[in-house]
PDB file of C-alpha atoms in Angstrom:
ATOM      1  CA  UNK A 600      55.171 -36.700  12.280  1.00  0.00           C
ATOM      2  CA  UNK A 601      51.383 -36.549  12.686  1.00  0.00           C
ATOM      3  CA  UNK A 602      51.138 -34.149   9.736  1.00  0.00           C
ATOM      4  CA  UNK A 603      53.271 -36.515   7.676  1.00  0.00           C
ATOM      5  CA  UNK A 604      50.910 -39.412   8.433  1.00  0.00           C
ATOM      6  CA  UNK A 605      47.848 -37.339   7.482  1.00  0.00           C
ATOM      7  CA  UNK A 606      49.599 -36.225   4.290  1.00  0.00           C
ATOM      8  CA  UNK A 607      50.429 -39.844   3.427  1.00  0.00           C
ATOM      9  CA  UNK A 608      46.820 -40.860   4.011  1.00  0.00           C
ATOM     10  CA  UNK A 609      45.536 -38.010   1.841  1.00  0.00           C
ATOM     11  CA  UNK A 610      47.972 -38.834  -0.963  1.00  0.00           C
ATOM     12  CA  UNK A 611      47.031 -42.526  -0.970  1.00  0.00           C
ATOM     13  CA  UNK A 612      43.342 -41.698  -0.944  1.00  0.00           C
ATOM     14  CA  UNK A 613      43.913 -39.309  -3.832  1.00  0.00           C
ATOM     15  CA  UNK A 614      45.890 -41.999  -5.674  1.00  0.00           C
ATOM     16  CA  UNK A 615      43.053 -44.488  -5.229  1.00  0.00           C
ATOM     17  CA  UNK A 616      40.462 -42.015  -6.523  1.00  0.00           C
ATOM     18  CA  UNK A 617      42.683 -41.048  -9.449  1.00  0.00           C
ATOM     19  CA  UNK A 618      43.261 -44.678 -10.429  1.00  0.00           C
ATOM     20  CA  UNK A 619      39.566 -45.486 -10.185  1.00  0.00           C
ATOM     21  CA  UNK A 620      38.721 -42.433 -12.286  1.00  0.00           C
ATOM     22  CA  UNK A 621      41.233 -43.409 -14.962  1.00  0.00           C
ATOM     23  CA  UNK A 622      40.013 -47.008 -14.989  1.00  0.00           C
ATOM     24  CA  UNK A 623      36.348 -46.087 -15.335  1.00  0.00           C
ATOM     25  CA  UNK A 624      37.256 -43.590 -18.056  1.00  0.00           C
ATOM     26  CA  UNK A 625      39.497 -45.997 -19.965  1.00  0.00           C
ATOM     27  CA  UNK A 626      37.593 -49.293 -19.598  1.00  0.00           C
ATOM     28  CA  UNK A 627      34.007 -48.350 -20.444  1.00  0.00           C
ATOM     29  CA  UNK A 628      32.951 -47.225 -16.993  1.00  0.00           C
ATOM     30  CA  UNK A 629      29.367 -46.841 -18.173  1.00  0.00           C
ATOM     31  CA  UNK A 630      29.131 -50.559 -18.881  1.00  0.00           C
ATOM     32  CA  UNK A 631      30.762 -51.336 -15.532  1.00  0.00           C
ATOM     33  CA  UNK A 632      28.154 -49.208 -13.728  1.00  0.00           C
ATOM     34  CA  UNK A 633      25.388 -50.952 -15.660  1.00  0.00           C
ATOM     35  CA  UNK A 634      26.716 -54.331 -14.525  1.00  0.00           C
ATOM     36  CA  UNK A 635      26.894 -53.093 -10.938  1.00  0.00           C
ATOM     37  CA  UNK A 636      23.343 -51.758 -10.977  1.00  0.00           C
ATOM     38  CA  UNK A 637      22.054 -55.050 -12.395  1.00  0.00           C
ATOM     39  CA  UNK A 638      24.064 -57.194  -9.961  1.00  0.00           C
ATOM     40  CA  UNK A 639      22.285 -60.265  -8.618  1.00  0.00           C
ATOM     41  CA  UNK A 640      21.553 -59.653  -4.904  1.00  0.00           C
ATOM     42  CA  UNK A 641      21.658 -63.388  -4.141  1.00  0.00           C
ATOM     43  CA  UNK A 642      25.270 -63.680  -5.294  1.00  0.00           C
ATOM     44  CA  UNK A 643      26.145 -60.441  -3.491  1.00  0.00           C
ATOM     45  CA  UNK A 644      24.665 -61.840  -0.286  1.00  0.00           C
ATOM     46  CA  UNK A 645      26.668 -65.033  -0.788  1.00  0.00           C
ATOM     47  CA  UNK A 646      29.827 -62.950  -1.133  1.00  0.00           C
ATOM     48  CA  UNK A 647      29.058 -61.065   2.081  1.00  0.00           C
ATOM     49  CA  UNK A 648      28.507 -64.362   3.912  1.00  0.00           C
ATOM     50  CA  UNK A 649      31.838 -65.672   2.582  1.00  0.00           C
ATOM     51  CA  UNK A 650      33.668 -62.514   3.722  1.00  0.00           C
ATOM     52  CA  UNK A 651      32.071 -62.761   7.162  1.00  0.00           C
ATOM     53  CA  UNK A 652      33.088 -66.414   7.417  1.00  0.00           C
ATOM     54  CA  UNK A 653      36.604 -65.436   6.382  1.00  0.00           C
ATOM     55  CA  UNK A 654      36.805 -62.934   9.248  1.00  0.00           C
ATOM     56  CA  UNK A 655      35.528 -65.449  11.804  1.00  0.00           C
ATOM     57  CA  UNK A 656      37.968 -68.121  10.613  1.00  0.00           C
ATOM     58  CA  UNK A 657      40.816 -65.596  10.626  1.00  0.00           C
ATOM     59  CA  UNK A 658      40.007 -64.654  14.218  1.00  0.00           C
ATOM     60  CA  UNK A 659      40.033 -68.340  15.136  1.00  0.00           C
ATOM     61  CA  UNK A 660      43.436 -68.738  13.423  1.00  0.00           C
ATOM     62  CA  UNK A 661      44.819 -65.809  15.424  1.00  0.00           C
ATOM     63  CA  UNK A 662      43.388 -67.110  18.697  1.00  0.00           C
ATOM     64  CA  UNK A 663      44.829 -70.587  18.113  1.00  0.00           C
ATOM     65  CA  UNK A 664      48.236 -69.201  17.117  1.00  0.00           C
ATOM     66  CA  UNK A 665      48.372 -66.760  20.031  1.00  0.00           C
ATOM     67  CA  UNK A 666      47.325 -69.387  22.572  1.00  0.00           C
ATOM     68  CA  UNK A 667      49.972 -71.787  21.302  1.00  0.00           C
ATOM     69  CA  UNK A 668      52.543 -69.021  21.754  1.00  0.00           C
ATOM     70  CA  UNK A 669      51.624 -68.591  25.399  1.00  0.00           C
ATOM     71  CA  UNK A 670      49.014 -65.844  25.255  1.00  0.00           C
ATOM     72  CA  UNK A 671      45.548 -65.953  26.797  1.00  0.00           C
ATOM     73  CA  UNK A 672      43.124 -64.945  24.081  1.00  0.00           C
ATOM     74  CA  UNK A 673      39.482 -65.983  23.963  1.00  0.00           C
ATOM     75  CA  UNK A 674      37.714 -66.504  20.648  1.00  0.00           C
ATOM     76  CA  UNK A 675      35.192 -63.750  21.419  1.00  0.00           C
ATOM     77  CA  UNK A 676      37.940 -61.244  22.081  1.00  0.00           C
ATOM     78  CA  UNK A 677      39.810 -62.367  18.967  1.00  0.00           C
ATOM     79  CA  UNK A 678      36.708 -61.775  16.824  1.00  0.00           C
ATOM     80  CA  UNK A 679      36.158 -58.294  18.264  1.00  0.00           C
ATOM     81  CA  UNK A 680      39.804 -57.338  17.812  1.00  0.00           C
ATOM     82  CA  UNK A 681      39.901 -58.732  14.273  1.00  0.00           C
ATOM     83  CA  UNK A 682      36.894 -56.654  13.244  1.00  0.00           C
ATOM     84  CA  UNK A 683      38.455 -53.574  14.810  1.00  0.00           C
ATOM     85  CA  UNK A 684      41.716 -54.247  12.992  1.00  0.00           C
ATOM     86  CA  UNK A 685      39.871 -54.557   9.692  1.00  0.00           C
ATOM     87  CA  UNK A 686      38.227 -51.157  10.170  1.00  0.00           C
ATOM     88  CA  UNK A 687      41.647 -49.600  10.759  1.00  0.00           C
ATOM     89  CA  UNK A 688      43.163 -51.389   7.765  1.00  0.00           C
ATOM     90  CA  UNK A 689      40.314 -50.111   5.591  1.00  0.00           C
ATOM     91  CA  UNK A 690      40.763 -46.497   6.675  1.00  0.00           C
ATOM     92  CA  UNK A 691      44.509 -45.990   7.086  1.00  0.00           C
ATOM     93  CA  UNK A 692      47.417 -46.231   4.604  1.00  0.00           C
ATOM     94  CA  UNK A 693      49.459 -49.394   4.360  1.00  0.00           C
ATOM     95  CA  UNK A 694      46.768 -51.871   5.408  1.00  0.00           C
ATOM     96  CA  UNK A 695      48.783 -53.195   8.371  1.00  0.00           C
ATOM     97  CA  UNK A 696      48.206 -50.720  11.209  1.00  0.00           C
ATOM     98  CA  UNK A 697      45.090 -52.607  12.273  1.00  0.00           C
ATOM     99  CA  UNK A 698      47.187 -55.755  12.641  1.00  0.00           C
ATOM    100  CA  UNK A 699      49.842 -53.821  14.555  1.00  0.00           C
ATOM    101  CA  UNK A 700      47.086 -52.553  16.837  1.00  0.00           C
ATOM    102  CA  UNK A 701      45.910 -56.114  17.526  1.00  0.00           C
ATOM    103  CA  UNK A 702      49.420 -57.080  18.580  1.00  0.00           C
ATOM    104  CA  UNK A 703      49.775 -53.937  20.709  1.00  0.00           C
ATOM    105  CA  UNK A 704      46.545 -54.543  22.613  1.00  0.00           C
ATOM    106  CA  UNK A 705      47.404 -58.232  23.165  1.00  0.00           C
ATOM    107  CA  UNK A 706      50.888 -57.463  24.492  1.00  0.00           C
ATOM    108  CA  UNK A 707      49.854 -57.837  28.153  1.00  0.00           C
ATOM    109  CA  UNK A 708      49.777 -61.640  27.873  1.00  0.00           C
ATOM    110  CA  UNK A 709      53.262 -62.807  26.996  1.00  0.00           C
ATOM    111  CA  UNK A 710      54.747 -59.466  25.957  1.00  0.00           C
ATOM    112  CA  UNK A 711      54.791 -57.501  22.734  1.00  0.00           C
ATOM    113  CA  UNK A 712      57.295 -59.834  21.088  1.00  0.00           C
ATOM    114  CA  UNK A 713      55.031 -62.870  21.358  1.00  0.00           C
ATOM    115  CA  UNK A 714      51.946 -60.840  20.493  1.00  0.00           C
ATOM    116  CA  UNK A 715      53.671 -59.488  17.395  1.00  0.00           C
ATOM    117  CA  UNK A 716      54.888 -62.941  16.415  1.00  0.00           C
ATOM    118  CA  UNK A 717      51.352 -64.346  16.659  1.00  0.00           C
ATOM    119  CA  UNK A 718      49.976 -61.676  14.332  1.00  0.00           C
ATOM    120  CA  UNK A 719      52.870 -61.944  11.855  1.00  0.00           C
ATOM    121  CA  UNK A 720      52.661 -65.737  11.747  1.00  0.00           C
ATOM    122  CA  UNK A 721      48.898 -65.931  11.241  1.00  0.00           C
ATOM    123  CA  UNK A 722      48.899 -63.303   8.496  1.00  0.00           C
ATOM    124  CA  UNK A 723      51.938 -64.836   6.768  1.00  0.00           C
ATOM    125  CA  UNK A 724      50.303 -68.267   6.773  1.00  0.00           C
ATOM    126  CA  UNK A 725      47.269 -66.756   5.072  1.00  0.00           C
ATOM    127  CA  UNK A 726      49.399 -65.326   2.269  1.00  0.00           C
ATOM    128  CA  UNK A 727      51.186 -68.662   1.884  1.00  0.00           C
ATOM    129  CA  UNK A 728      47.849 -70.459   1.512  1.00  0.00           C
ATOM    130  CA  UNK A 729      46.732 -67.970  -1.144  1.00  0.00           C
ATOM    131  CA  UNK A 730      50.000 -68.525  -3.039  1.00  0.00           C
ATOM    132  CA  UNK A 731      49.671 -72.309  -2.722  1.00  0.00           C
ATOM    133  CA  UNK A 732      46.178 -72.216  -4.223  1.00  0.00           C
ATOM    134  CA  UNK A 733      47.358 -69.960  -7.052  1.00  0.00           C
ATOM    135  CA  UNK A 734      50.364 -72.147  -7.922  1.00  0.00           C
ATOM    136  CA  UNK A 735      48.258 -75.326  -7.812  1.00  0.00           C
ATOM    137  CA  UNK A 736      45.676 -73.744 -10.125  1.00  0.00           C
ATOM    138  CA  UNK A 737      48.457 -72.589 -12.468  1.00  0.00           C
ATOM    139  CA  UNK A 738      49.751 -76.150 -12.755  1.00  0.00           C
ATOM    140  CA  UNK A 739      46.223 -77.471 -13.411  1.00  0.00           C
ATOM    141  CA  UNK A 740      45.121 -74.653 -15.737  1.00  0.00           C
ATOM    142  CA  UNK A 741      43.972 -75.894 -19.145  1.00  0.00           C
ATOM    143  CA  UNK A 742      42.283 -72.775 -20.509  1.00  0.00           C
ATOM    144  CA  UNK A 743      43.470 -70.363 -23.210  1.00  0.00           C
ATOM    145  CA  UNK A 744      47.210 -69.869 -23.313  1.00  0.00           C
ATOM    146  CA  UNK A 745      48.277 -67.358 -20.699  1.00  0.00           C
ATOM    147  CA  UNK A 746      50.152 -64.235 -21.846  1.00  0.00           C
ATOM    148  CA  UNK A 747      53.849 -64.321 -21.055  1.00  0.00           C
ATOM    149  CA  UNK A 748      53.397 -61.292 -18.793  1.00  0.00           C
ATOM    150  CA  UNK A 749      51.094 -63.270 -16.494  1.00  0.00           C
ATOM    151  CA  UNK A 750      53.323 -66.345 -16.355  1.00  0.00           C
ATOM    152  CA  UNK A 751      56.252 -64.034 -15.683  1.00  0.00           C
ATOM    153  CA  UNK A 752      54.324 -62.314 -12.886  1.00  0.00           C
ATOM    154  CA  UNK A 753      53.472 -65.642 -11.289  1.00  0.00           C
ATOM    155  CA  UNK A 754      57.112 -66.650 -11.535  1.00  0.00           C
ATOM    156  CA  UNK A 755      58.222 -63.356  -9.970  1.00  0.00           C
ATOM    157  CA  UNK A 756      55.775 -63.758  -7.079  1.00  0.00           C
ATOM    158  CA  UNK A 757      57.005 -67.290  -6.426  1.00  0.00           C
ATOM    159  CA  UNK A 758      60.618 -66.121  -6.607  1.00  0.00           C
ATOM    160  CA  UNK A 759      59.917 -63.322  -4.155  1.00  0.00           C
ATOM    161  CA  UNK A 760      58.277 -65.762  -1.749  1.00  0.00           C
ATOM    162  CA  UNK A 761      61.268 -68.090  -2.093  1.00  0.00           C
ATOM    163  CA  UNK A 762      63.695 -65.239  -1.331  1.00  0.00           C
ATOM    164  CA  UNK A 763      61.751 -64.307   1.796  1.00  0.00           C
ATOM    165  CA  UNK A 764      61.698 -67.960   2.836  1.00  0.00           C
ATOM    166  CA  UNK A 765      65.451 -68.245   2.253  1.00  0.00           C
ATOM    167  CA  UNK A 766      66.047 -65.137   4.368  1.00  0.00           C
ATOM    168  CA  UNK A 767      64.219 -66.801   7.242  1.00  0.00           C
ATOM    169  CA  UNK A 768      66.484 -69.829   6.905  1.00  0.00           C
ATOM    170  CA  UNK A 769      69.567 -67.856   7.973  1.00  0.00           C
ATOM    171  CA  UNK A 770      70.830 -70.006  10.863  1.00  0.00           C
ATOM    172  CA  UNK A 771      70.621 -67.448  13.681  1.00  0.00           C
ATOM    173  CA  UNK A 772      67.306 -65.987  12.592  1.00  0.00           C
ATOM    174  CA  UNK A 773      65.809 -69.415  11.896  1.00  0.00           C
ATOM    175  CA  UNK A 774      66.603 -70.668  15.397  1.00  0.00           C
ATOM    176  CA  UNK A 775      65.013 -67.599  16.985  1.00  0.00           C
ATOM    177  CA  UNK A 776      61.823 -67.843  14.909  1.00  0.00           C
ATOM    178  CA  UNK A 777      61.465 -71.584  15.399  1.00  0.00           C
ATOM    179  CA  UNK A 778      61.933 -71.264  19.150  1.00  0.00           C
ATOM    180  CA  UNK A 779      59.141 -68.683  19.287  1.00  0.00           C
ATOM    181  CA  UNK A 780      56.702 -70.056  16.690  1.00  0.00           C
ATOM    182  CA  UNK A 781      57.231 -73.837  16.805  1.00  0.00           C
ATOM    183  CA  UNK A 782      54.269 -74.566  19.153  1.00  0.00           C
ATOM    184  CA  UNK A 783      51.870 -72.762  16.779  1.00  0.00           C
ATOM    185  CA  UNK A 784      53.194 -74.421  13.625  1.00  0.00           C
ATOM    186  CA  UNK A 785      54.313 -77.967  14.334  1.00  0.00           C
ATOM    187  CA  UNK A 786      53.308 -78.512  17.949  1.00  0.00           C
ATOM    188  CA  UNK A 787      50.833 -81.213  18.934  1.00  0.00           C
ATOM    189  CA  UNK A 788      47.957 -81.125  16.423  1.00  0.00           C
ATOM    190  CA  UNK A 789      48.932 -77.668  15.163  1.00  0.00           C
ATOM    191  CA  UNK A 790      49.959 -78.387  11.585  1.00  0.00           C
ATOM    192  CA  UNK A 791      46.745 -80.088  10.357  1.00  0.00           C
ATOM    193  CA  UNK A 792      44.568 -77.366  11.890  1.00  0.00           C
ATOM    194  CA  UNK A 793      46.731 -74.564  10.488  1.00  0.00           C
ATOM    195  CA  UNK A 794      46.675 -76.086   7.008  1.00  0.00           C
ATOM    196  CA  UNK A 795      42.892 -76.558   7.051  1.00  0.00           C
ATOM    197  CA  UNK A 796      42.201 -73.125   8.553  1.00  0.00           C
ATOM    198  CA  UNK A 797      44.434 -71.231   6.154  1.00  0.00           C
ATOM    199  CA  UNK A 798      43.172 -73.026   3.061  1.00  0.00           C
ATOM    200  CA  UNK A 799      39.599 -72.364   4.207  1.00  0.00           C
ATOM    201  CA  UNK A 800      40.333 -68.677   4.805  1.00  0.00           C
ATOM    202  CA  UNK A 801      42.014 -68.245   1.424  1.00  0.00           C
ATOM    203  CA  UNK A 802      39.224 -70.242  -0.207  1.00  0.00           C
ATOM    204  CA  UNK A 803      36.453 -68.068   1.255  1.00  0.00           C
ATOM    205  CA  UNK A 804      38.293 -64.949   0.100  1.00  0.00           C
ATOM    206  CA  UNK A 805      38.569 -66.293  -3.440  1.00  0.00           C
ATOM    207  CA  UNK A 806      34.950 -67.476  -3.356  1.00  0.00           C
ATOM    208  CA  UNK A 807      33.762 -64.025  -2.244  1.00  0.00           C
ATOM    209  CA  UNK A 808      35.365 -62.425  -5.293  1.00  0.00           C
ATOM    210  CA  UNK A 809      34.069 -65.169  -7.577  1.00  0.00           C
ATOM    211  CA  UNK A 810      30.539 -64.613  -6.221  1.00  0.00           C
ATOM    212  CA  UNK A 811      30.874 -60.907  -7.084  1.00  0.00           C
ATOM    213  CA  UNK A 812      31.900 -61.890 -10.596  1.00  0.00           C
ATOM    214  CA  UNK A 813      28.810 -64.137 -10.801  1.00  0.00           C
ATOM    215  CA  UNK A 814      26.658 -61.290  -9.483  1.00  0.00           C
ATOM    216  CA  UNK A 815      27.889 -58.927 -12.209  1.00  0.00           C
ATOM    217  CA  UNK A 816      27.450 -61.427 -15.027  1.00  0.00           C
ATOM    218  CA  UNK A 817      30.827 -63.155 -15.367  1.00  0.00           C
ATOM    219  CA  UNK A 818      30.812 -66.689 -13.922  1.00  0.00           C
ATOM    220  CA  UNK A 819      34.312 -68.002 -13.206  1.00  0.00           C
ATOM    221  CA  UNK A 820      35.293 -71.649 -13.417  1.00  0.00           C
ATOM    222  CA  UNK A 821      36.905 -73.000 -10.241  1.00  0.00           C
ATOM    223  CA  UNK A 822      40.382 -73.146 -11.800  1.00  0.00           C
ATOM    224  CA  UNK A 823      40.040 -69.643 -13.225  1.00  0.00           C
ATOM    225  CA  UNK A 824      38.996 -68.251  -9.854  1.00  0.00           C
ATOM    226  CA  UNK A 825      41.805 -70.085  -8.048  1.00  0.00           C
ATOM    227  CA  UNK A 826      44.395 -68.759 -10.510  1.00  0.00           C
ATOM    228  CA  UNK A 827      43.323 -65.204 -11.283  1.00  0.00           C
ATOM    229  CA  UNK A 828      41.629 -64.057  -8.076  1.00  0.00           C
ATOM    230  CA  UNK A 829      44.791 -64.448  -5.936  1.00  0.00           C
ATOM    231  CA  UNK A 830      46.684 -62.338  -8.486  1.00  0.00           C
ATOM    232  CA  UNK A 831      44.008 -59.663  -8.140  1.00  0.00           C
ATOM    233  CA  UNK A 832      43.861 -59.828  -4.342  1.00  0.00           C
ATOM    234  CA  UNK A 833      47.629 -59.753  -3.874  1.00  0.00           C
ATOM    235  CA  UNK A 834      47.683 -56.199  -5.256  1.00  0.00           C
ATOM    236  CA  UNK A 835      45.897 -55.109  -2.068  1.00  0.00           C
ATOM    237  CA  UNK A 836      49.099 -55.536  -0.028  1.00  0.00           C
ATOM    238  CA  UNK A 837      50.942 -52.919  -2.109  1.00  0.00           C
ATOM    239  CA  UNK A 838      50.905 -49.788   0.141  1.00  0.00           C
ATOM    240  CA  UNK A 839      50.187 -47.251  -2.605  1.00  0.00           C
ATOM    241  CA  UNK A 840      46.466 -46.629  -2.033  1.00  0.00           C
ATOM    242  CA  UNK A 841      43.899 -47.124   0.725  1.00  0.00           C
ATOM    243  CA  UNK A 842      43.012 -50.824   1.108  1.00  0.00           C
ATOM    244  CA  UNK A 843      44.140 -51.631  -2.434  1.00  0.00           C
ATOM    245  CA  UNK A 844      41.443 -49.528  -4.143  1.00  0.00           C
ATOM    246  CA  UNK A 845      42.388 -48.804  -7.738  1.00  0.00           C
ATOM    247  CA  UNK A 846      45.162 -51.392  -7.889  1.00  0.00           C
ATOM    248  CA  UNK A 847      42.750 -54.278  -7.368  1.00  0.00           C
ATOM    249  CA  UNK A 848      40.336 -52.913  -9.967  1.00  0.00           C
ATOM    250  CA  UNK A 849      43.159 -52.341 -12.443  1.00  0.00           C
ATOM    251  CA  UNK A 850      44.357 -55.928 -12.011  1.00  0.00           C
ATOM    252  CA  UNK A 851      40.834 -57.281 -12.515  1.00  0.00           C
ATOM    253  CA  UNK A 852      40.286 -55.156 -15.624  1.00  0.00           C
ATOM    254  CA  UNK A 853      43.590 -56.441 -17.015  1.00  0.00           C
ATOM    255  CA  UNK A 854      43.067 -60.127 -16.203  1.00  0.00           C
ATOM    256  CA  UNK A 855      39.401 -60.649 -17.072  1.00  0.00           C
ATOM    257  CA  UNK A 856      40.001 -60.380 -20.860  1.00  0.00           C
ATOM    258  CA  UNK A 857      42.348 -63.384 -20.565  1.00  0.00           C
ATOM    259  CA  UNK A 858      39.325 -65.579 -19.767  1.00  0.00           C
ATOM    260  CA  UNK A 859      37.230 -64.021 -22.525  1.00  0.00           C
ATOM    261  CA  UNK A 860      35.407 -61.421 -20.418  1.00  0.00           C
ATOM    262  CA  UNK A 861      35.553 -57.655 -20.847  1.00  0.00           C
ATOM    263  CA  UNK A 862      37.726 -55.272 -18.852  1.00  0.00           C
ATOM    264  CA  UNK A 863      34.565 -53.505 -17.679  1.00  0.00           C
ATOM    265  CA  UNK A 864      33.310 -56.836 -16.285  1.00  0.00           C
ATOM    266  CA  UNK A 865      36.492 -57.158 -14.243  1.00  0.00           C
ATOM    267  CA  UNK A 866      36.134 -53.568 -13.108  1.00  0.00           C
ATOM    268  CA  UNK A 867      32.538 -54.195 -12.014  1.00  0.00           C
ATOM    269  CA  UNK A 868      33.349 -57.438 -10.183  1.00  0.00           C
ATOM    270  CA  UNK A 869      36.282 -55.899  -8.319  1.00  0.00           C
ATOM    271  CA  UNK A 870      34.318 -52.793  -7.362  1.00  0.00           C
ATOM    272  CA  UNK A 871      31.486 -54.944  -6.027  1.00  0.00           C
ATOM    273  CA  UNK A 872      34.006 -56.993  -4.040  1.00  0.00           C
ATOM    274  CA  UNK A 873      35.606 -53.862  -2.602  1.00  0.00           C
ATOM    275  CA  UNK A 874      32.254 -52.440  -1.506  1.00  0.00           C
ATOM    276  CA  UNK A 875      31.155 -55.725   0.067  1.00  0.00           C
ATOM    277  CA  UNK A 876      34.506 -56.148   1.796  1.00  0.00           C
ATOM    278  CA  UNK A 877      34.050 -52.672   3.243  1.00  0.00           C
ATOM    279  CA  UNK A 878      30.510 -53.598   4.337  1.00  0.00           C
ATOM    280  CA  UNK A 879      31.766 -56.805   5.966  1.00  0.00           C
ATOM    281  CA  UNK A 880      34.012 -54.776   8.296  1.00  0.00           C
ATOM    282  CA  UNK A 881      31.167 -52.602   9.635  1.00  0.00           C
ATOM    283  CA  UNK A 882      30.817 -54.620  12.887  1.00  0.00           C
ATOM    284  CA  UNK A 883      34.238 -53.198  13.720  1.00  0.00           C
ATOM    285  CA  UNK A 884      32.648 -49.747  14.001  1.00  0.00           C
ATOM    286  CA  UNK A 885      30.432 -51.085  16.780  1.00  0.00           C
ATOM    287  CA  UNK A 886      33.491 -52.485  18.546  1.00  0.00           C
ATOM    288  CA  UNK A 887      35.205 -49.116  18.163  1.00  0.00           C
ATOM    289  CA  UNK A 888      32.173 -47.242  19.521  1.00  0.00           C
ATOM    290  CA  UNK A 889      31.972 -49.524  22.565  1.00  0.00           C
ATOM    291  CA  UNK A 890      35.698 -49.128  23.244  1.00  0.00           C
ATOM    292  CA  UNK A 891      35.475 -45.357  23.095  1.00  0.00           C
ATOM    293  CA  UNK A 892      32.366 -45.375  25.300  1.00  0.00           C
ATOM    294  CA  UNK A 893      34.257 -47.378  27.908  1.00  0.00           C
ATOM    295  CA  UNK A 894      37.162 -44.930  27.720  1.00  0.00           C
ATOM    296  CA  UNK A 895      39.665 -47.228  26.004  1.00  0.00           C
ATOM    297  CA  UNK A 896      42.289 -45.545  23.866  1.00  0.00           C
ATOM    298  CA  UNK A 897      42.837 -46.206  20.179  1.00  0.00           C
ATOM    299  CA  UNK A 898      46.514 -47.266  20.099  1.00  0.00           C
ATOM    300  CA  UNK A 899      46.835 -47.520  16.316  1.00  0.00           C
ATOM    301  CA  UNK A 900      47.201 -43.754  16.199  1.00  0.00           C
ATOM    302  CA  UNK A 901      50.048 -43.817  18.666  1.00  0.00           C
ATOM    303  CA  UNK A 902      51.812 -46.382  16.515  1.00  0.00           C
ATOM    304  CA  UNK A 903      52.276 -43.730  13.827  1.00  0.00           C
ATOM    305  CA  UNK A 904      53.888 -41.164  16.127  1.00  0.00           C
ATOM    306  CA  UNK A 905      57.471 -41.169  17.326  1.00  0.00           C
ATOM    307  CA  UNK A 906      57.747 -41.377  21.130  1.00  0.00           C
TER     308      UNK A 906
END
């Protein structure tokens, strides 16, 4: 099983490198590198600040959700664990083992079921906020006519979200989930805070990408960023490469021409975003080093091995 996991990781890393190589070869990689080298450091710094704020807000969302579900989780611990989870998500296939590790380490307060529910709920709410922003921007979009492929993709994403939502409405399953998650979603004062937190988290993520586009010479209007950036970022959840590398850049190179920019501009903006996102997770390495120094285990690895 361990060999299978290492093989999967190697294949996904190879896939990411292959996709990036093909994209830079097919979409004027030389121009993309020129845009990256000339990137405005002020906008890059703004993107890094936005990504850091996103992590801190996400940790707060997790802490609030977990506490409402009966766990004892301090904000400081939530921030440390979130950074550690991001490092794992950046380095292992699938992009979810870091989140599974957070739930595993928090299982002592309330059990693994509640810990898992807290992580699933807070991440799902983040995706819902990203979709809500995208759909709102689509309805308000007044730019050049969108290709039918993009409108079809948006429709397919919305349909998929609706199917998942309908599956959760199955009477037996719905009662179980509502009994577990109700305090974190619609309990006293929960809904307004969850809405504000999740919109802020999704907004900082979109802003970080838009700042990278500004840094590499392609300013995005607010509606354009709200519509196209979620489509680009959603490719990162497809478990084909490591942390979405290659897929995200391909989506950006495909979508940027719709707003009158070049594919190489999209490639440059997405690459800058990926590098800054990686840089924003570096505090997690310090958390990992301190955990290993204190003798703590690294349970994410055990999650990939059959007992």
